[in-house]
Amino acid sequence: MRDSTPVTLYCFAHAGAGVSGFAHWRTGTGPGVRTVPVLLPGRGARRRETRITSREGLLDTLLQPLAEQVADGRPYVLYGHSLGGLVAYTLARALMKRGLPAPACLAVGASPPPQFSPPCDDDLSDGLLLRFAAGLGAAPGGALAAPGSLWYRRVLPLLRDDLKLAAALRAGALADPGGPLPVPVLAVGGQDDPVVGPVVLEGWARWTTGRFVRRTVPGDHFFVRGPHAPRLVGRACRVVRRTRLVPGLISGGQL
């Protein structure tokens, strides 16, 4: 039996970013997958909107539109990169609390689970943010990142607010009494990521009662921009689509 229904893949970006990093995912994920990057307020086409820094603000902004799209029961997967992993987890939890269909899989990339905090979590000063971004390879050098530069004025405030949001989502997840999600989790890491290594990614295992799979792809913290992550996540989408026809396949399927 074949199922021609595509899996919808909702994608959430890392801190300080819009959705341009997912542009090549529309074709890079392969057949049977419809990629839908989700833009948060305060960037790109939504740059005039107030940026979100709280869990409540995130749910007020994104939950209802997403709920309307998944209510028909068609298969969908959530992928979040870095900060986006916490966003995807939070939305998955909220959708299920509403009694809506769960995602067929929660996929996270370069994303520390809620029990891990970055070193700048308690200090979001300009200096520490610059060092944090530089350590990830996300800050330009020299005058391009100097106070008064375009990058400094535009990206640094966005990064600061996104890290505030990440802290709020971690706190919300840790305080939630609901327990792990009954959803398979795929955790993807870059082999040259200087921050989120295999031990950190393994921490996502405590957040699911379903199957947990960890994979490594070539690249650093921003491997989302390369070809390997969309291929891997696309393959996972096709596996979970088959589980709709063959119950239990996920336990033996190759994510």
Short mmCIF file of C-alpha atoms in Angstrom, two decimals:
data_model
loop_
_atom_site.label_atom_id
_atom_site.label_comp_id
_atom_site.label_asym_id
_atom_site.label_seq_id
_atom_site.Cartn_x
_atom_site.Cartn_y
_atom_site.Cartn_z
CA MET A 1 0.00 0.00 0.00
CA ARG A 2 1.27 3.47 -0.85
CA ASP A 3 0.47 6.82 0.66
CA SER A 4 0.84 9.86 -1.58
CA THR A 5 0.19 12.35 1.22
CA PRO A 6 3.32 14.45 1.72
CA VAL A 7 4.72 15.03 5.17
CA THR A 8 4.70 18.71 6.09
CA LEU A 9 8.00 19.72 7.67
CA TYR A 10 7.77 22.88 9.79
CA CYS A 11 11.19 24.43 10.35
CA PHE A 12 12.34 26.85 13.06
CA ALA A 13 15.65 28.69 12.85
CA HIS A 14 18.50 29.36 15.25
CA ALA A 15 18.87 32.49 17.37
CA GLY A 16 19.46 35.71 15.47
CA ALA A 17 18.21 34.27 12.18
CA GLY A 18 15.25 34.44 9.85
CA VAL A 19 14.37 31.55 7.57
CA SER A 20 16.83 32.01 4.69
CA GLY A 21 18.88 29.06 5.95
CA PHE A 22 15.99 26.77 4.99
CA ALA A 23 15.63 28.02 1.41
CA HIS A 24 17.38 24.96 -0.07
CA TRP A 25 15.40 22.56 2.14
CA ARG A 26 12.40 22.81 -0.18
CA THR A 27 14.26 20.63 -2.67
CA GLY A 28 16.98 19.23 -0.41
CA THR A 29 14.62 17.08 1.66
CA GLY A 30 13.64 15.03 -1.38
CA PRO A 31 10.26 13.66 -2.52
CA GLY A 32 7.22 13.36 -0.30
CA VAL A 33 8.15 16.29 1.95
CA ARG A 34 6.64 19.79 1.95
CA THR A 35 8.95 22.19 3.77
CA VAL A 36 7.39 25.15 5.58
CA PRO A 37 9.87 27.49 7.30
CA VAL A 38 8.19 29.41 10.13
CA LEU A 39 9.33 33.00 10.62
CA LEU A 40 9.30 34.45 14.12
CA PRO A 41 8.42 38.14 14.66
CA GLY A 42 11.16 40.74 14.57
CA ARG A 43 13.04 39.53 11.50
CA GLY A 44 12.68 39.33 7.73
CA ALA A 45 9.17 40.10 6.53
CA ARG A 46 8.08 40.38 10.18
CA ARG A 47 10.86 42.75 11.26
CA ARG A 48 8.43 45.50 12.31
CA GLU A 49 6.69 43.18 14.78
CA THR A 50 7.76 43.01 18.41
CA ARG A 51 10.24 40.25 19.11
CA ILE A 52 9.19 37.41 21.40
CA THR A 53 11.10 36.80 24.63
CA SER A 54 8.65 34.64 26.62
CA ARG A 55 7.00 31.24 26.31
CA GLU A 56 3.58 32.86 26.51
CA GLY A 57 4.48 35.25 23.71
CA LEU A 58 5.65 32.40 21.53
CA LEU A 59 2.45 30.43 22.03
CA ASP A 60 0.26 33.51 21.53
CA THR A 61 1.97 34.15 18.19
CA LEU A 62 2.56 30.71 16.68
CA LEU A 63 0.29 28.14 18.31
CA GLN A 64 -3.08 29.02 16.77
CA PRO A 65 -1.86 29.27 13.14
CA LEU A 66 -0.01 25.98 13.51
CA ALA A 67 -2.97 24.32 15.24
CA GLU A 68 -5.21 25.22 12.32
CA GLN A 69 -2.77 23.64 9.88
CA VAL A 70 -2.27 20.33 11.70
CA ALA A 71 -5.88 19.78 12.79
CA ASP A 72 -6.72 17.77 9.66
CA GLY A 73 -4.56 14.88 10.86
CA ARG A 74 -2.14 14.85 7.94
CA PRO A 75 1.38 13.81 8.94
CA TYR A 76 3.77 16.53 9.98
CA VAL A 77 7.23 16.84 11.50
CA LEU A 78 8.76 19.70 13.47
CA TYR A 79 12.44 20.55 12.95
CA GLY A 80 14.19 23.17 15.04
CA HIS A 81 17.79 24.29 14.76
CA SER A 82 19.55 25.43 17.95
CA LEU A 83 16.99 27.82 19.54
CA GLY A 84 14.50 26.36 17.07
CA GLY A 85 14.72 22.99 18.79
CA LEU A 86 13.27 24.49 21.96
CA VAL A 87 10.62 26.27 19.89
CA ALA A 88 9.66 23.02 18.16
CA TYR A 89 9.51 21.11 21.46
CA THR A 90 7.37 23.80 23.10
CA LEU A 91 4.92 23.85 20.20
CA ALA A 92 4.69 20.05 20.08
CA ARG A 93 3.82 19.98 23.78
CA ALA A 94 1.23 22.76 23.42
CA LEU A 95 -0.44 21.16 20.39
CA MET A 96 -0.85 17.87 22.22
CA LYS A 97 -2.25 19.62 25.28
CA ARG A 98 -4.95 20.99 22.99
CA GLY A 99 -5.81 17.46 21.93
CA LEU A 100 -4.45 17.98 18.42
CA PRO A 101 -2.48 15.38 16.45
CA ALA A 102 1.10 14.99 17.62
CA PRO A 103 3.98 15.44 15.20
CA ALA A 104 5.11 12.20 13.62
CA CYS A 105 8.61 13.14 14.74
CA LEU A 106 10.37 15.92 16.60
CA ALA A 107 13.74 16.66 14.97
CA VAL A 108 16.29 18.97 16.55
CA GLY A 109 19.64 20.11 15.20
CA ALA A 110 22.57 21.66 17.10
CA SER A 111 20.10 22.18 19.94
CA PRO A 112 20.91 21.71 23.62
CA PRO A 113 17.97 20.09 25.45
CA PRO A 114 16.21 22.10 28.18
CA GLN A 115 18.45 20.85 31.00
CA PHE A 116 21.54 22.42 29.38
CA SER A 117 22.17 26.17 29.55
CA PRO A 118 24.69 28.13 27.44
CA PRO A 119 27.50 29.98 29.22
CA CYS A 120 25.93 33.39 28.53
CA ASP A 121 22.56 32.48 29.99
CA ASP A 122 22.99 34.81 32.99
CA ASP A 123 24.97 37.54 31.23
CA LEU A 124 23.69 39.03 27.98
CA SER A 125 26.08 41.98 27.88
CA ASP A 126 27.37 43.06 24.50
CA GLY A 127 30.87 41.78 25.22
CA LEU A 128 29.82 38.28 26.21
CA LEU A 129 27.31 38.05 23.37
CA LEU A 130 30.04 38.97 20.91
CA ARG A 131 32.34 36.29 22.32
CA PHE A 132 29.51 33.76 22.27
CA ALA A 133 28.67 34.54 18.62
CA ALA A 134 32.34 34.51 17.64
CA GLY A 135 32.80 31.13 19.30
CA LEU A 136 30.06 29.73 17.10
CA GLY A 137 31.51 31.37 14.00
CA ALA A 138 28.47 33.64 13.75
CA ALA A 139 30.11 37.04 14.22
CA PRO A 140 32.04 38.95 11.55
CA GLY A 141 35.54 40.12 12.37
CA GLY A 142 37.06 43.52 12.91
CA ALA A 143 35.12 46.67 12.12
CA LEU A 144 32.12 44.71 10.83
CA ALA A 145 31.25 43.75 14.42
CA ALA A 146 32.39 46.97 16.09
CA PRO A 147 29.92 49.11 18.07
CA GLY A 148 27.93 51.22 15.63
CA SER A 149 28.29 48.76 12.75
CA LEU A 150 25.19 47.49 10.96
CA TRP A 151 25.72 43.97 12.32
CA TYR A 152 26.16 45.29 15.87
CA ARG A 153 23.00 47.40 15.71
CA ARG A 154 20.76 44.84 14.01
CA VAL A 155 21.93 41.37 14.88
CA LEU A 156 23.13 41.74 18.46
CA PRO A 157 19.76 42.95 19.86
CA LEU A 158 17.98 40.16 17.98
CA LEU A 159 20.43 37.59 19.33
CA ARG A 160 19.97 38.91 22.87
CA ASP A 161 16.17 38.66 22.68
CA ASP A 162 16.34 35.19 21.15
CA LEU A 163 18.56 33.98 23.98
CA LYS A 164 16.04 35.40 26.45
CA LEU A 165 13.38 33.39 24.63
CA ALA A 166 15.54 30.26 24.80
CA ALA A 167 15.96 30.68 28.57
CA ALA A 168 12.19 31.08 28.99
CA LEU A 169 11.47 27.97 26.92
CA ARG A 170 13.99 25.91 28.90
CA ALA A 171 12.42 27.03 32.17
CA GLY A 172 8.94 26.26 30.86
CA ALA A 173 9.93 22.77 29.75
CA LEU A 174 11.59 21.97 33.07
CA ALA A 175 8.56 23.18 35.03
CA ASP A 176 6.01 21.33 32.90
CA PRO A 177 4.55 18.32 34.77
CA GLY A 178 3.49 16.60 31.57
CA GLY A 179 6.57 14.40 31.29
CA PRO A 180 8.33 13.29 28.10
CA LEU A 181 6.62 13.47 24.74
CA PRO A 182 5.25 10.23 23.28
CA VAL A 183 6.89 11.20 19.99
CA PRO A 184 10.07 9.89 18.30
CA VAL A 185 12.97 12.33 18.59
CA LEU A 186 15.77 12.72 16.07
CA ALA A 187 18.74 14.75 17.37
CA VAL A 188 21.25 15.88 14.76
CA GLY A 189 24.70 17.30 15.45
CA GLY A 190 27.48 18.76 13.33
CA GLN A 191 30.75 16.87 13.58
CA ASP A 192 32.66 20.15 14.03
CA ASP A 193 30.16 21.92 16.28
CA PRO A 194 32.20 23.64 19.03
CA VAL A 195 29.26 23.90 21.44
CA VAL A 196 26.69 21.12 20.98
CA GLY A 197 28.47 17.79 20.96
CA PRO A 198 27.23 14.19 21.20
CA VAL A 199 26.95 14.18 25.01
CA VAL A 200 24.72 17.27 24.95
CA LEU A 201 22.53 15.88 22.17
CA GLU A 202 22.08 12.61 24.06
CA GLY A 203 20.28 14.69 26.68
CA TRP A 204 17.23 14.82 24.40
CA ALA A 205 16.60 11.13 25.16
CA ARG A 206 14.94 12.07 28.46
CA TRP A 207 12.33 14.15 26.62
CA THR A 208 10.67 11.30 24.74
CA THR A 209 9.01 8.00 25.59
CA GLY A 210 9.29 7.06 21.92
CA ARG A 211 12.33 6.15 19.91
CA PHE A 212 15.39 8.37 20.26
CA VAL A 213 17.93 8.57 17.46
CA ARG A 214 21.10 10.67 17.31
CA ARG A 215 22.89 11.34 14.04
CA THR A 216 25.98 13.34 13.07
CA VAL A 217 26.42 15.22 9.79
CA PRO A 218 29.38 17.13 8.34
CA GLY A 219 29.57 20.78 9.37
CA ASP A 220 29.79 23.10 12.35
CA HIS A 221 26.99 24.60 14.46
CA PHE A 222 25.32 25.96 11.32
CA PHE A 223 25.19 22.74 9.31
CA VAL A 224 21.56 23.66 8.60
CA ARG A 225 22.92 25.66 5.64
CA GLY A 226 24.52 22.60 4.04
CA PRO A 227 23.05 19.68 2.08
CA HIS A 228 23.36 16.90 4.64
CA ALA A 229 20.76 17.91 7.23
CA PRO A 230 17.84 18.30 4.80
CA ARG A 231 18.64 14.90 3.27
CA LEU A 232 18.68 13.25 6.68
CA VAL A 233 15.52 14.94 7.95
CA GLY A 234 13.77 14.29 4.64
CA ARG A 235 14.55 10.60 4.96
CA ALA A 236 13.17 10.63 8.51
CA CYS A 237 9.97 12.24 7.20
CA ARG A 238 9.53 9.44 4.68
CA VAL A 239 10.08 6.82 7.39
CA VAL A 240 7.43 8.29 9.66
CA ARG A 241 5.02 8.59 6.73
CA ARG A 242 5.30 4.85 6.23
CA THR A 243 4.42 4.26 9.88
CA ARG A 244 0.91 5.49 9.13
CA LEU A 245 0.46 2.40 6.99
CA VAL A 246 2.57 -0.06 8.97
CA PRO A 247 2.12 0.53 12.71
CA GLY A 248 5.27 -0.06 14.71
CA LEU A 249 7.64 0.48 11.80
CA ILE A 250 9.32 3.36 13.59
CA SER A 251 10.92 0.91 16.01
CA GLY A 252 12.76 -0.72 13.14
CA GLY A 253 12.78 2.03 10.52
CA GLN A 254 16.07 3.67 9.61
CA LEU A 255 15.99 7.32 10.62
#
